[in-house]
Coordinates of C-alpha atoms in Angstrom, one line a residue:
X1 CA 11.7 20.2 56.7
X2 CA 12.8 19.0 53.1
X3 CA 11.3 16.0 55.0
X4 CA 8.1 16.5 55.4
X5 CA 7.2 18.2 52.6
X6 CA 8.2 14.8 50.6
X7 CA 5.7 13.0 53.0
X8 CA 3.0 15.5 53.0
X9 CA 2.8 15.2 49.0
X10 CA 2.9 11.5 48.4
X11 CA 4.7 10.3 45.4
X12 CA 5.5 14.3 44.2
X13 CA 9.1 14.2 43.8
X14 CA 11.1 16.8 45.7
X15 CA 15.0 17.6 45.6
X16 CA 16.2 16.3 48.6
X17 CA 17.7 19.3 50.4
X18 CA 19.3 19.2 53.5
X19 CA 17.5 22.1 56.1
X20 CA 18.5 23.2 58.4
X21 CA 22.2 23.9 57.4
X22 CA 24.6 24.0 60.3
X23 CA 24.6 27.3 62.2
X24 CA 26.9 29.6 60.5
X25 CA 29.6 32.0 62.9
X26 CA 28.3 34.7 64.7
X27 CA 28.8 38.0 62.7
X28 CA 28.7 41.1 64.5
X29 CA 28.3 42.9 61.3
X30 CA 24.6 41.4 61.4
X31 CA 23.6 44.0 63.3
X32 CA 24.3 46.8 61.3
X33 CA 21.5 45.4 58.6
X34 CA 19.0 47.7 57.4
X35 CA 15.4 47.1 56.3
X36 CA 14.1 49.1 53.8
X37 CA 11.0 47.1 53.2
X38 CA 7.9 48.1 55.9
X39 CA 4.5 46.0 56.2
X40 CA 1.9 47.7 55.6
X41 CA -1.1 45.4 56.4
X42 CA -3.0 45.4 59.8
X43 CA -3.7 42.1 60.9
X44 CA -4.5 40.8 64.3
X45 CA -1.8 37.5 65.5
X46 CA -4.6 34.8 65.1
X47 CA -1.7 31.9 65.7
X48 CA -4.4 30.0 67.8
X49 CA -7.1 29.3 65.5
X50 CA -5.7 26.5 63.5
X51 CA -5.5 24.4 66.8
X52 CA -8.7 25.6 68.5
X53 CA -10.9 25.2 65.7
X54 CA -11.9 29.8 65.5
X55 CA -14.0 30.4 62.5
X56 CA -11.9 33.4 62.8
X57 CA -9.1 31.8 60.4
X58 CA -9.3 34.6 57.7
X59 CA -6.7 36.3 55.8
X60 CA -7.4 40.3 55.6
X61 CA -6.0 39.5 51.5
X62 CA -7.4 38.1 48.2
X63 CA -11.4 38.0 47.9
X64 CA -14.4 36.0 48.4
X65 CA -13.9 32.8 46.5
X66 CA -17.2 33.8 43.6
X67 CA -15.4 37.6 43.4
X68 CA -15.2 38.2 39.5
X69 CA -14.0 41.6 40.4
X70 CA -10.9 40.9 41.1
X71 CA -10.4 38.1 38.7
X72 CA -11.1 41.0 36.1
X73 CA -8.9 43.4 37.6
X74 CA -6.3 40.8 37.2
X75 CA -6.9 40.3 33.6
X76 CA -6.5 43.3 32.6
X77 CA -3.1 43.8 34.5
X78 CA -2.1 40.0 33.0
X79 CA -2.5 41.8 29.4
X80 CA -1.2 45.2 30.4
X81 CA 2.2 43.0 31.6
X82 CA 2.4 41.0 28.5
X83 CA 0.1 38.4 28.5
X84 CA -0.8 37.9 24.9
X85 CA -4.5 38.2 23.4
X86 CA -6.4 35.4 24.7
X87 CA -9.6 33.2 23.4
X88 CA -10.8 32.7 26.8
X89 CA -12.2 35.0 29.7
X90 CA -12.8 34.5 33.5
X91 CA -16.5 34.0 33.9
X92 CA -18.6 32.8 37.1
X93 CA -19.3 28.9 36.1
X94 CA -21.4 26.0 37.5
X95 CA -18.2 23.9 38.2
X96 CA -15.4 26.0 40.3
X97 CA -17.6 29.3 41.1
X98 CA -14.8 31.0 38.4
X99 CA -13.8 29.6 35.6
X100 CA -12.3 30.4 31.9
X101 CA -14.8 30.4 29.3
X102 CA -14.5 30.0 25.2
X103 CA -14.7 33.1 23.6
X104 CA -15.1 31.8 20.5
X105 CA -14.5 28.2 18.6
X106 CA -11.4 26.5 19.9
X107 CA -10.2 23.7 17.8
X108 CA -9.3 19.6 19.6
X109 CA -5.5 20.1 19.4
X110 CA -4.8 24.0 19.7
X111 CA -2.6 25.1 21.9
X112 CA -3.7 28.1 24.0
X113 CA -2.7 30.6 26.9
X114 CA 0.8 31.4 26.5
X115 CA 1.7 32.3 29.8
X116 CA 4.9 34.4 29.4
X117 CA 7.6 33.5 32.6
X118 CA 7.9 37.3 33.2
X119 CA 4.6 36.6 35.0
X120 CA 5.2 32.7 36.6
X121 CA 5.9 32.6 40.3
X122 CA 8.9 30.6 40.8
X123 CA 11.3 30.2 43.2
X124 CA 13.6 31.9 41.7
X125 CA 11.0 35.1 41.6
X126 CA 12.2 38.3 42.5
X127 CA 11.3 39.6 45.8
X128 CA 9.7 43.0 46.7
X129 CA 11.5 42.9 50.0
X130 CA 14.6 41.4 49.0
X131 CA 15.5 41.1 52.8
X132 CA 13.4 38.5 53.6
X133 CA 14.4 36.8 50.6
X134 CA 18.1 36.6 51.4
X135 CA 17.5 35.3 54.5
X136 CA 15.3 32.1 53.3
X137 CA 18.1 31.4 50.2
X138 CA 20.6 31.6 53.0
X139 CA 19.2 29.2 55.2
X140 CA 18.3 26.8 52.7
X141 CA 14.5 26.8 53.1
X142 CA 13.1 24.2 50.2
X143 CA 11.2 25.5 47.3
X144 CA 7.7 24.8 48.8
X145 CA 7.8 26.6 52.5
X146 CA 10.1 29.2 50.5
X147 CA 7.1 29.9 48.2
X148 CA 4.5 29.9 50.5
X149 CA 6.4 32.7 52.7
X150 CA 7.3 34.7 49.5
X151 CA 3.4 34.7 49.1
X152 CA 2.7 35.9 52.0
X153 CA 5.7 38.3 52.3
X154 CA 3.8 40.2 48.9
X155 CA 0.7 39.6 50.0
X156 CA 1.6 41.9 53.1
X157 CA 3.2 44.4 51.0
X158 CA -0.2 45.5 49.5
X159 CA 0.2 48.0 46.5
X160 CA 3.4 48.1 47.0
X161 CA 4.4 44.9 45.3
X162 CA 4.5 44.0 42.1
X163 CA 2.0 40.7 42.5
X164 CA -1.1 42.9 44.4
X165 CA -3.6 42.1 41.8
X166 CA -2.9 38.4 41.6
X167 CA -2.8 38.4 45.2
X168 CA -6.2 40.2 45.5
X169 CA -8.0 37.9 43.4
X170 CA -7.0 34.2 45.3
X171 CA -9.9 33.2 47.7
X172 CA -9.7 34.3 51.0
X173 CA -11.0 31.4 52.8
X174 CA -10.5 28.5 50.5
X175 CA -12.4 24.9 50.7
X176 CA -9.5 22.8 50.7
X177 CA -9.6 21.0 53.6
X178 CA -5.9 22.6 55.1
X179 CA -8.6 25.0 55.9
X180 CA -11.2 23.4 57.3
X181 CA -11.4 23.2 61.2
X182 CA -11.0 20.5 63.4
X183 CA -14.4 20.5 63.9
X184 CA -16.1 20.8 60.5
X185 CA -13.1 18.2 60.1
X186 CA -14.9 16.0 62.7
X187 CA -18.4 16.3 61.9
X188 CA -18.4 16.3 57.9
X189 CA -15.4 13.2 57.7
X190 CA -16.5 11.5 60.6
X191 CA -16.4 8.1 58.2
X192 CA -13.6 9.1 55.7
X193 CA -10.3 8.0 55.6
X194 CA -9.5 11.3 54.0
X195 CA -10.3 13.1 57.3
X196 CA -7.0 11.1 58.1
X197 CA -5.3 12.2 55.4
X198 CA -6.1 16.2 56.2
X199 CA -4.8 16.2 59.9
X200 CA -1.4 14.7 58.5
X201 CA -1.3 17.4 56.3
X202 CA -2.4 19.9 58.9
X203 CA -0.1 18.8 61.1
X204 CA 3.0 18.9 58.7
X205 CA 1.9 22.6 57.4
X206 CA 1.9 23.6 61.6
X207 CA 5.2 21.4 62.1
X208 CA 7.0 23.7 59.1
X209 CA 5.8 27.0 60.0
X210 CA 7.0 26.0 63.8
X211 CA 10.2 25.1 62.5
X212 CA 10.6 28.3 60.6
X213 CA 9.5 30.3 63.0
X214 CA 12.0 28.8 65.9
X215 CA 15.0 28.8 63.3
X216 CA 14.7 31.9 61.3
X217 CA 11.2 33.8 62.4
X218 CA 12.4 34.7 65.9
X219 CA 15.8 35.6 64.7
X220 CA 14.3 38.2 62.8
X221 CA 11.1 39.6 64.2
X222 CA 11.9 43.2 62.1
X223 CA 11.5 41.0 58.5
X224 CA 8.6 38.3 60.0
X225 CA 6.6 39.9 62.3
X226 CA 3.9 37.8 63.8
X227 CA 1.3 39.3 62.5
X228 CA 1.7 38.4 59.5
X229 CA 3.8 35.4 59.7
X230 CA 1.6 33.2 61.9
X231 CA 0.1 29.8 61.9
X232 CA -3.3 30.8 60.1
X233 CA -1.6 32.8 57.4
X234 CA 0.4 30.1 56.3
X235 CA -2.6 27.8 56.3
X236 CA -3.7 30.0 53.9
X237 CA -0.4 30.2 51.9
X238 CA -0.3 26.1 51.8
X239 CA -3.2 25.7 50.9
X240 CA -2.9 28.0 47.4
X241 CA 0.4 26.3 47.1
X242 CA -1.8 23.3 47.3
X243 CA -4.8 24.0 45.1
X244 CA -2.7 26.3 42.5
X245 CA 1.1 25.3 42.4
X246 CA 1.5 23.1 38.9
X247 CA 4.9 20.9 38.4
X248 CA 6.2 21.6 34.4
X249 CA 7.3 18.9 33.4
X250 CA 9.6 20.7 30.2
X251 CA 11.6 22.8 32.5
X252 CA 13.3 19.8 34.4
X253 CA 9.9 19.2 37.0
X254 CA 9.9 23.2 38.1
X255 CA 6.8 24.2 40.3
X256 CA 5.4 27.9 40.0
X257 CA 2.3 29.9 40.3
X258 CA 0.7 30.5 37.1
X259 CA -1.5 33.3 37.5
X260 CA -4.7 33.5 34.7
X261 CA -3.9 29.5 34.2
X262 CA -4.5 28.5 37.4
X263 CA -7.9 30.0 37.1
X264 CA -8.8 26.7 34.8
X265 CA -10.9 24.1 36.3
X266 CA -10.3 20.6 36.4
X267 CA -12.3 17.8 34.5
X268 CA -12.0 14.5 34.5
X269 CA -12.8 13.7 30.8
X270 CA -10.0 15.4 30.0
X271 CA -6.3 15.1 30.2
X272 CA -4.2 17.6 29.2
X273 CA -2.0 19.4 31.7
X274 CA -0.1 23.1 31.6
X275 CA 3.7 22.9 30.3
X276 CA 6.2 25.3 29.4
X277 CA 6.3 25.6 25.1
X278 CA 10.1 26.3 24.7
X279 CA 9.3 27.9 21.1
X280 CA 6.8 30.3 22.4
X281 CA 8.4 30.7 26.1
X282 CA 5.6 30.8 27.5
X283 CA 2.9 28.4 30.0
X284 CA 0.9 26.7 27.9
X285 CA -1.8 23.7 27.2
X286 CA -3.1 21.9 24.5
X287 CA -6.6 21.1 24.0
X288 CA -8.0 17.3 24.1
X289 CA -11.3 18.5 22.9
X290 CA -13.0 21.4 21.0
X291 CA -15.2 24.0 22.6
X292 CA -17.9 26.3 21.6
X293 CA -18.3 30.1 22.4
X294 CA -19.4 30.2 25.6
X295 CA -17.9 26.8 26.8
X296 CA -15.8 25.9 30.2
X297 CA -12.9 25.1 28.6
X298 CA -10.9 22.4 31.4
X299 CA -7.6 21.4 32.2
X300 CA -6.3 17.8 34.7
X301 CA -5.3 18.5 37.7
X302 CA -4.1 14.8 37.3
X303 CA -5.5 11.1 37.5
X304 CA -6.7 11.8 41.6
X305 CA -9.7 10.7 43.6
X306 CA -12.6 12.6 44.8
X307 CA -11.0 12.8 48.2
X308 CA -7.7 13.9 46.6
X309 CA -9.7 16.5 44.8
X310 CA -11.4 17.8 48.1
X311 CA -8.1 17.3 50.3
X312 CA -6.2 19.8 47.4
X313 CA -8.9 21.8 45.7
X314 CA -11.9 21.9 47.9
X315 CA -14.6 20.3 45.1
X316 CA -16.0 17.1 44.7
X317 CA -17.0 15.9 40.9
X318 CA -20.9 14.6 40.5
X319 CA -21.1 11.1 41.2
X320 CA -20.2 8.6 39.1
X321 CA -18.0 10.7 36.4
X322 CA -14.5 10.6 38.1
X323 CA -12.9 7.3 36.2
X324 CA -10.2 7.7 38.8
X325 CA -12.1 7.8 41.7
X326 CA -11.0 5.8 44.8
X327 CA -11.9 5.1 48.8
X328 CA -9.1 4.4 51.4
X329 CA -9.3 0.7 53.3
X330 CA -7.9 0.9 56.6
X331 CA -6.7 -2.2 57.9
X332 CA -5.1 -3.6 60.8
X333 CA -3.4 -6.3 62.7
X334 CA -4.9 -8.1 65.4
X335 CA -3.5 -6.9 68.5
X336 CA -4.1 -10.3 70.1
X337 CA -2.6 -12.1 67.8
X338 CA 0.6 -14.2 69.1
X339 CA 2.5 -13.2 66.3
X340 CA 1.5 -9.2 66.6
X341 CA 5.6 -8.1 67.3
X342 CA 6.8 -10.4 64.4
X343 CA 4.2 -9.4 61.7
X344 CA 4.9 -5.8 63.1
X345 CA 8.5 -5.7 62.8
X346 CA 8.0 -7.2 59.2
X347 CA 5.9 -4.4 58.2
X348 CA 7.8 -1.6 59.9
X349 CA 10.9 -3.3 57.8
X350 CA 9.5 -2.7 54.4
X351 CA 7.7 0.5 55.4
X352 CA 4.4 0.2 56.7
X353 CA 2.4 0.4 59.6
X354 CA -0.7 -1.0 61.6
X355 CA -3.2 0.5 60.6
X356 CA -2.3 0.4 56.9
X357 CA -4.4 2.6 54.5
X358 CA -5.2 1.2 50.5
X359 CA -6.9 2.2 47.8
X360 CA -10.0 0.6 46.6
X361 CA -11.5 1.5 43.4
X362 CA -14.7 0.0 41.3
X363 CA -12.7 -2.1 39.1
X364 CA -10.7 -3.5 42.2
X365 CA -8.2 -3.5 44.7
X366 CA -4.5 -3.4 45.1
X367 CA -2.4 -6.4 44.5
X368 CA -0.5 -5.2 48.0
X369 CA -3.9 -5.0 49.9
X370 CA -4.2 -8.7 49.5
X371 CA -0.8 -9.6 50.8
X372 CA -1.0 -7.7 54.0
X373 CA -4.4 -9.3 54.3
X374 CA -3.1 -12.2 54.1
X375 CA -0.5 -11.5 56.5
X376 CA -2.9 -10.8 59.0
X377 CA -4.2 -13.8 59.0
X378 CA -1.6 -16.5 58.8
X379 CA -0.8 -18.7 61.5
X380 CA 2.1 -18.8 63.5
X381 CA 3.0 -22.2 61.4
X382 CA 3.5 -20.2 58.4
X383 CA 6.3 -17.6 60.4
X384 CA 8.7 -18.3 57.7
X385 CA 6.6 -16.6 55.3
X386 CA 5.8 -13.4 57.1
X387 CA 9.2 -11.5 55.7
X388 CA 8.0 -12.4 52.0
X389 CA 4.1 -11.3 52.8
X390 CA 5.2 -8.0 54.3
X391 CA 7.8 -7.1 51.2
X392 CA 4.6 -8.3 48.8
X393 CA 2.6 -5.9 50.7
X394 CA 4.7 -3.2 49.9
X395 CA 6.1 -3.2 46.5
X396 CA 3.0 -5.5 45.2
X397 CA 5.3 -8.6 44.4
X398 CA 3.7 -11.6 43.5
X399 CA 3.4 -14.5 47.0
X400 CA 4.5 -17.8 46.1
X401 CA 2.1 -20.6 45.1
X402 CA 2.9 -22.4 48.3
X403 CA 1.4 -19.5 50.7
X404 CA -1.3 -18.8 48.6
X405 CA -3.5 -21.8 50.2
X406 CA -7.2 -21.7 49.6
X407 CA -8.2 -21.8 53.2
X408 CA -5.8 -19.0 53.9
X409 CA -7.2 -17.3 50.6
X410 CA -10.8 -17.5 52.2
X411 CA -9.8 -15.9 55.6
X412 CA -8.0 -13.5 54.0
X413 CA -11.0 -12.4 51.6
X414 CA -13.4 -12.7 55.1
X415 CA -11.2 -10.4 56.7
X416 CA -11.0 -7.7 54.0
X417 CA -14.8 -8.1 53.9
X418 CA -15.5 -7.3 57.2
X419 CA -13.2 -4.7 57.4
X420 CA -15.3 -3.5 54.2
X421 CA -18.6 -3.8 55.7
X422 CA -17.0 -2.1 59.2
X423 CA -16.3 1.2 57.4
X424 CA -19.6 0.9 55.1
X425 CA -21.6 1.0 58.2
X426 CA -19.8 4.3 59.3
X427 CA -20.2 5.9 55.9
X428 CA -24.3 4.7 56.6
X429 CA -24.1 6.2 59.8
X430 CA -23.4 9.8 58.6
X431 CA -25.1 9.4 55.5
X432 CA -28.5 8.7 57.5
X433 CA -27.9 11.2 60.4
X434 CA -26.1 14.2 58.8
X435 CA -22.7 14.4 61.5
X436 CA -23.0 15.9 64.8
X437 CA -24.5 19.4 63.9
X438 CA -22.3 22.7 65.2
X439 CA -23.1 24.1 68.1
X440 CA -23.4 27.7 68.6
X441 CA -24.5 31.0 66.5
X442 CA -23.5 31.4 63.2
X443 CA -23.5 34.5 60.8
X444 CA -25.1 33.9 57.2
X445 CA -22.4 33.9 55.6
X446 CA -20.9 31.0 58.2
X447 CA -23.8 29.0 58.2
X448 CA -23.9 29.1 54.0
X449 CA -20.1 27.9 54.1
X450 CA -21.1 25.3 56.6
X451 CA -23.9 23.7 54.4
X452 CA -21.3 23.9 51.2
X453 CA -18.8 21.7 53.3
X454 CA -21.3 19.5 54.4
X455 CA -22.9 19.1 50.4
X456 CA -19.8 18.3 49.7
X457 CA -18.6 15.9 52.5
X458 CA -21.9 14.0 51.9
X459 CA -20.9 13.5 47.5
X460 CA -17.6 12.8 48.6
X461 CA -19.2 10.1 51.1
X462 CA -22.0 9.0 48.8
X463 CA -19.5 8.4 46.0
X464 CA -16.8 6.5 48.4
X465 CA -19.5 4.0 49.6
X466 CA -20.5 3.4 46.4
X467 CA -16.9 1.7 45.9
X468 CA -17.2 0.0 49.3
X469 CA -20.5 -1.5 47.8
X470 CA -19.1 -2.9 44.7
X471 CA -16.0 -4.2 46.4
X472 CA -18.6 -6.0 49.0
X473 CA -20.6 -7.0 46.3
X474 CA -17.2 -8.8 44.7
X475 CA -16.1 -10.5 48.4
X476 CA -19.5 -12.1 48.6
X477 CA -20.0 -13.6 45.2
X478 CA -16.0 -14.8 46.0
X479 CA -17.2 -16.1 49.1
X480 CA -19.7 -18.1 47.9
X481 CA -18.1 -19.3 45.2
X482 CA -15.5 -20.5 47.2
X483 CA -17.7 -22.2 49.7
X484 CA -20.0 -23.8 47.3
X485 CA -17.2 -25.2 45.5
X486 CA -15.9 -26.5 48.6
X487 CA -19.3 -27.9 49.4
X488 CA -19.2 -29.8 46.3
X489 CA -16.4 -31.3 46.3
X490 CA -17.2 -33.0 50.2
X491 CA -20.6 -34.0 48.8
X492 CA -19.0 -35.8 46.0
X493 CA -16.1 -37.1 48.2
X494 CA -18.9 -38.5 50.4
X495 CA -20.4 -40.1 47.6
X496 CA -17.0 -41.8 47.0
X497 CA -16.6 -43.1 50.3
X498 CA -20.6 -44.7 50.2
X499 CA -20.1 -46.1 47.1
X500 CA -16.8 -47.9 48.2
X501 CA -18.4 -49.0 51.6
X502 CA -20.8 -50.7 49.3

């Protein structure tokens, strides 16, 4: 499981643990255990929804996403547990529906929240039902599934644990796209590669909960019942671990919960990130701008694109103003081409697959996209080279001279272009005709969630075919320049071969 979670998050860097241990001796003393702890919420086993698409996925905990309620109900308890005097306050915003506002003049450079770790979520939290607890840590579960059942294991506990109030005030039904349905999946991503990127992750989240539930779940169905340890609740659990869990980089790459800084929005003018201030001990960031009274005052979630952003967070930025904004290329080798199995089995040797995914950006592509492009289009004369084209695809080494052949240049530059112009089509296609809409009734507060995820799949589309534009734009002028060059240089070796005939 330690597995997965590395491949569901990319380039994050987990500890490697090994999970499941080996199974330990039967002990007969086992059975003599006693729970003290009792859950106390009702909630209906809903473990279908996730993989039949039910609107129904909602947790009976935390609040409407806008609630501001709650959020307040949480300061107050934040300063009443030793959160110190702060400048900002949680306010309903334009960007992120809650947000913290300036109370008064905050200067470029001050440092500001204090976050004291007496109220951080960690791994190494303290559990209300210390039961449940000792069985994870003795099985070994990794930081990230261990967190997202501690979540849920207070979250079921109501009043009666410690973390109600922060509990109360995450959104119920977030709009990350862990908690999107298949459908809404299908209709609003139709052209995105980060459609792709969700049902991996969806399908990883499903895969660790089914793993946990065969290994440890079953085995005690006193400490995880089902209806509250199901497949929907820790949808929900993920995806706050998702949209909310922060890496701190001074306390050797810990992750934790940070509740009253995780209710920051992101930005990406700025760059400054939460740490851990050893002099203060406490969670803490540092300003990169000033703000006046009254301001959104913004954190980075971190140099991601606008699908990153909706995959994690559920929000897309306004067109134009993410600087690290990116689209996915998918592209693929030919399946007729004589030397498919030997390209293959290069890839699969240094890591990739068929299709292969890469990120294009206004200011250009990958160094890595252009080696497995050209891979995919060299002969079978140039075999000897396909080891060296795969690795270059990879790890972004540069090809040798010697490969790097203007006619196999210009097939390789044709062929990213039409894959470029396949996936701009599909981006047209929704764009023009809106997806597939749902069928079937809808309540008003559905159909209002509905039209938010499709406003938000169309920026996210409208801003990726933007890129796929420019990056056209580039392959044509490269084309052309190409060709006319070429052109040239036959008209004026014609012109030699007249004038020596002469």
């Amino acid at each position: 499981m330690a597995q997965i979670f590395c491949r569901v998050l990319g380039s994050a860097q987990f500890p490697q643990v090994s999970w499941p241990p080996p199974r330990p001796a039967a002990d007969s003393s086992s059975s003599a255990h006693v729970v003290r702890c009792r859950i106390r919420c009702s909630v209906s086993a809903t473990s279908s929804n996730a993989l039949t698409g039910s609107d129904a996925r909602v947790v009976p905990w935390g609040c409407e996403i806008e609630s501001l309620e709650s959020a307040s109900a949480l300061q107050r308890w934040l300063s009443a547990s030793g959160l110190p005097p702060q400048k900002l306050e949680i306010q309903r915003v334009d960007v992120g529906e809650r947000g913290l506002v300036a109370l008064n003049n905050i200067r470029k450079g001050e440092k500001l929240l204090f976050v004291p770790p007496s109220l951080v979520i960690t791994a190494d939290s303290e559990w209300s039902c210390p039961e449940v607890g000792n069985v994870l840590k003795k099985n070994s579960v990794p930081d990230w599934p261990l967190l997202a059942t501690y979540l849920l294991s207070e979250a079921s506990l109501m009043s009666s644990s410690r973390w109600n109030r922060y509990i109360s005030a995450l959104p119920r039904q977030p709009y990350s796209l862990l908690y999107w349905t298949p459908s809404e999946l299908d209709t609003y991503l139709v052209a995105s590669q980060i459609r792709a990127r969700a049902i991996e992750r969806i399908t990883n989240v499903i895969g660790t909960y089914n793993d946990l539930k065969l290994r440890i779940f079953s085995k005690h169905p006193e400490l995880f019942p089902e209806e509250v340890f199901n497949i929907d609740s820790f949808l929900w659990s993920f995806g706050i671990l998702f949209s909310r869990l922060v890496r701190l980089p001074s306390m050797n790459g810990k992750v934790a919960l940070v509740p009253w800084a995780d209710m920051l929005n992101h930005s990406p003018q700025v760059e400054t990130f939460l740490d851990y201030d050893k002099s203060s001990q406490g969670i803490f960031f540092m300003t990169d701008q000033s703000y006046q009274p009254g301001e959104q005052v913004f954190i980075s979630y971190g140099k991601k694109s606008n699908g990153e952003l909706l995959l994690s967070y559920g929000f897309v930025p306004k067109e134009g103003t993410n600087p690290n904004d990116s689209v996915e290329l998918s592209l693929s080798l030919n399946k007729s081409d004589k030397c498919y199995k030997e390209k293959l089995e290069a890839l699969r040797k240094h890591g990739l697959s068929t299709p292969q995914r890469f990120p294009l950006q206004i200011t250009g592509w990958p160094v890595e996209m252009m080696a497995y492009s050209y891979l995919v289009v060299s002969p079978p004369n140039m075999s000897q080279h396909f080891e060296e084209m795969a690795a270059a695809s990879s790890n972004g080494t540069a090809l040798k001279m010697g490969i790097k052949n203007p006619e196999l240049e210009e097939k390789a530059l044709q062929f990213i272009l039409d894959c470029c112009e396949s996936s701009i089509s599909k981006y047209t296609k929704f764009l023009e005709g809106g997806g597939t809409p749902d069928s079937g009734t809808f309540s008003a507060k559905q159909a209002n969630r509905k039209s938010l995820l499709k406003k938000m799949a169309t920026d996210l589309c409208t801003s990726e075919r933007r890129i796929l534009y420019r990056t056209q734009y580039i392959l044509r002028r490269r084309l052309r320049d190409m060709r006319s060059g070429e052109l040239r240089a036959l008209t004026l070796f014609n012109g030699f071969r007249k004038l020596f005939k002469q």
